[in-house]
Tab-separated table of C-alpha atoms in Angstrom:
chain	number	residue	atom	x	y	z
A	1175	UNK	CA	94.453	87.087	94.167
A	1176	UNK	CA	95.065	83.319	94.183
A	1177	UNK	CA	96.938	83.586	97.470
A	1178	UNK	CA	94.098	85.529	99.067
A	1179	UNK	CA	91.530	82.972	97.914
A	1180	UNK	CA	93.721	80.085	99.084
A	1181	UNK	CA	94.182	81.573	102.569
A	1182	UNK	CA	90.423	82.216	102.727
A	1183	UNK	CA	89.623	78.586	101.892
A	1184	UNK	CA	92.303	77.312	104.275
A	1185	UNK	CA	90.525	79.257	107.019
A	1186	UNK	CA	87.355	77.267	106.346
A	1187	UNK	CA	89.306	73.988	106.133
A	1188	UNK	CA	91.302	74.469	109.358
A	1189	UNK	CA	88.268	75.350	111.472
A	1190	UNK	CA	86.323	72.439	109.973
A	1191	UNK	CA	89.150	69.993	110.749
A	1192	UNK	CA	89.355	71.376	114.276
A	1193	UNK	CA	85.733	70.293	114.741
A	1194	UNK	CA	86.256	66.838	113.244
A	1195	UNK	CA	85.049	67.624	109.730
A	1196	UNK	CA	87.535	66.407	107.106
A	1197	UNK	CA	88.495	68.547	104.102
A	1198	UNK	CA	89.210	66.356	101.093
A	1199	UNK	CA	90.549	69.159	98.873
A	1200	UNK	CA	90.419	72.846	98.031
A	1201	UNK	CA	89.329	73.919	94.561
A	1202	UNK	CA	90.623	77.241	93.193
A	1203	UNK	CA	89.099	78.694	90.045
A	1204	UNK	CA	88.846	82.174	88.462
A	1205	UNK	CA	85.689	83.155	90.355
A	1206	UNK	CA	86.889	82.090	93.797
A	1207	UNK	CA	87.441	78.877	95.659
A	1208	UNK	CA	85.752	75.994	97.390
A	1209	UNK	CA	86.843	73.961	100.389
A	1210	UNK	CA	85.282	70.532	99.923
A	1211	UNK	CA	84.296	69.355	103.384
A	1212	UNK	CA	83.171	65.809	104.034
A	1213	UNK	CA	80.896	64.364	106.653
A	1214	UNK	CA	82.506	64.294	110.054
A	1215	UNK	CA	82.343	61.791	112.840
A	1216	UNK	CA	80.047	64.031	114.885
A	1217	UNK	CA	76.917	65.917	113.812
A	1218	UNK	CA	77.372	69.468	112.570
A	1219	UNK	CA	75.557	71.913	114.805
A	1220	UNK	CA	74.515	75.426	113.831
A	1221	UNK	CA	77.311	76.785	116.038
A	1222	UNK	CA	79.988	74.737	114.223
A	1223	UNK	CA	78.508	75.631	110.848
A	1224	UNK	CA	78.671	79.334	111.722
A	1225	UNK	CA	82.296	79.042	112.896
A	1226	UNK	CA	83.327	77.295	109.666
A	1227	UNK	CA	81.434	79.826	107.547
A	1228	UNK	CA	83.013	82.835	109.303
A	1229	UNK	CA	86.548	81.427	109.377
A	1230	UNK	CA	87.207	82.272	105.712
A	1231	UNK	CA	86.200	85.941	105.853
A	1232	UNK	CA	88.077	86.435	109.132
A	1233	UNK	CA	91.338	85.466	107.384
A	1234	UNK	CA	91.141	88.741	105.456
A	1235	UNK	CA	91.796	90.863	108.548
A	1236	UNK	CA	95.395	89.682	109.107
A	1237	UNK	CA	96.009	89.690	105.353
A	1238	UNK	CA	94.940	93.330	105.189
A	1239	UNK	CA	97.181	94.229	108.123
A	1240	UNK	CA	100.174	92.491	106.544
A	1241	UNK	CA	99.739	94.380	103.267
A	1242	UNK	CA	99.193	97.623	105.174
A	1243	UNK	CA	102.467	97.154	107.068
A	1244	UNK	CA	104.379	96.168	103.914
A	1245	UNK	CA	103.152	99.374	102.272
A	1246	UNK	CA	105.083	101.380	104.842
A	1247	UNK	CA	108.103	99.097	105.069
A	1248	UNK	CA	110.034	101.119	102.464
A	1249	UNK	CA	109.244	104.786	103.178
A	1250	UNK	CA	111.189	107.084	100.918
A	1251	UNK	CA	113.477	104.407	99.483
A	1252	UNK	CA	115.546	106.012	96.785
A	1253	UNK	CA	118.921	105.091	95.338
A	1254	UNK	CA	118.971	107.789	92.728
A	1255	UNK	CA	117.236	107.447	89.410
A	1256	UNK	CA	117.554	103.714	89.163
A	1257	UNK	CA	115.049	100.997	88.552
A	1258	UNK	CA	115.235	100.088	92.234
A	1259	UNK	CA	113.793	103.400	93.389
A	1260	UNK	CA	111.097	103.272	90.745
A	1261	UNK	CA	110.020	99.764	91.769
A	1262	UNK	CA	109.998	100.374	95.509
A	1263	UNK	CA	108.537	103.883	95.337
A	1264	UNK	CA	105.650	103.113	92.998
A	1265	UNK	CA	105.114	99.441	92.187
A	1266	UNK	CA	105.334	97.896	95.666
A	1267	UNK	CA	102.985	100.424	97.318
A	1268	UNK	CA	100.573	100.086	94.384
A	1269	UNK	CA	100.672	96.297	94.730
A	1270	UNK	CA	100.022	96.577	98.465
A	1271	UNK	CA	97.090	98.952	97.952
A	1272	UNK	CA	95.607	96.574	95.372
A	1273	UNK	CA	95.987	93.660	97.773
A	1274	UNK	CA	94.306	95.669	100.539
A	1275	UNK	CA	91.385	96.420	98.211
A	1276	UNK	CA	91.044	92.720	97.378
A	1277	UNK	CA	90.950	91.882	101.054
């Protein structure tokens, strides 16, 4: 969850910096995150504000695709009745599905 929130906030920060708006820091806390953006050298137009606002949510699309692909990276992995098969046949796909739901 923390990684998802961090990537989301980095999306806001990178697009803001691209438009000359500095990001002093990113705050992560249990209910989400906050990219603290400072005043830039140029005025913030509605178009720039919209781009910065949408940058965070758009980071969830590639995150979802990555977790979706990882889910199918180990199809039918089984080395007998060992811990390895149990982890890769149940835990990893469950973790990937949970990450996809978060995104």
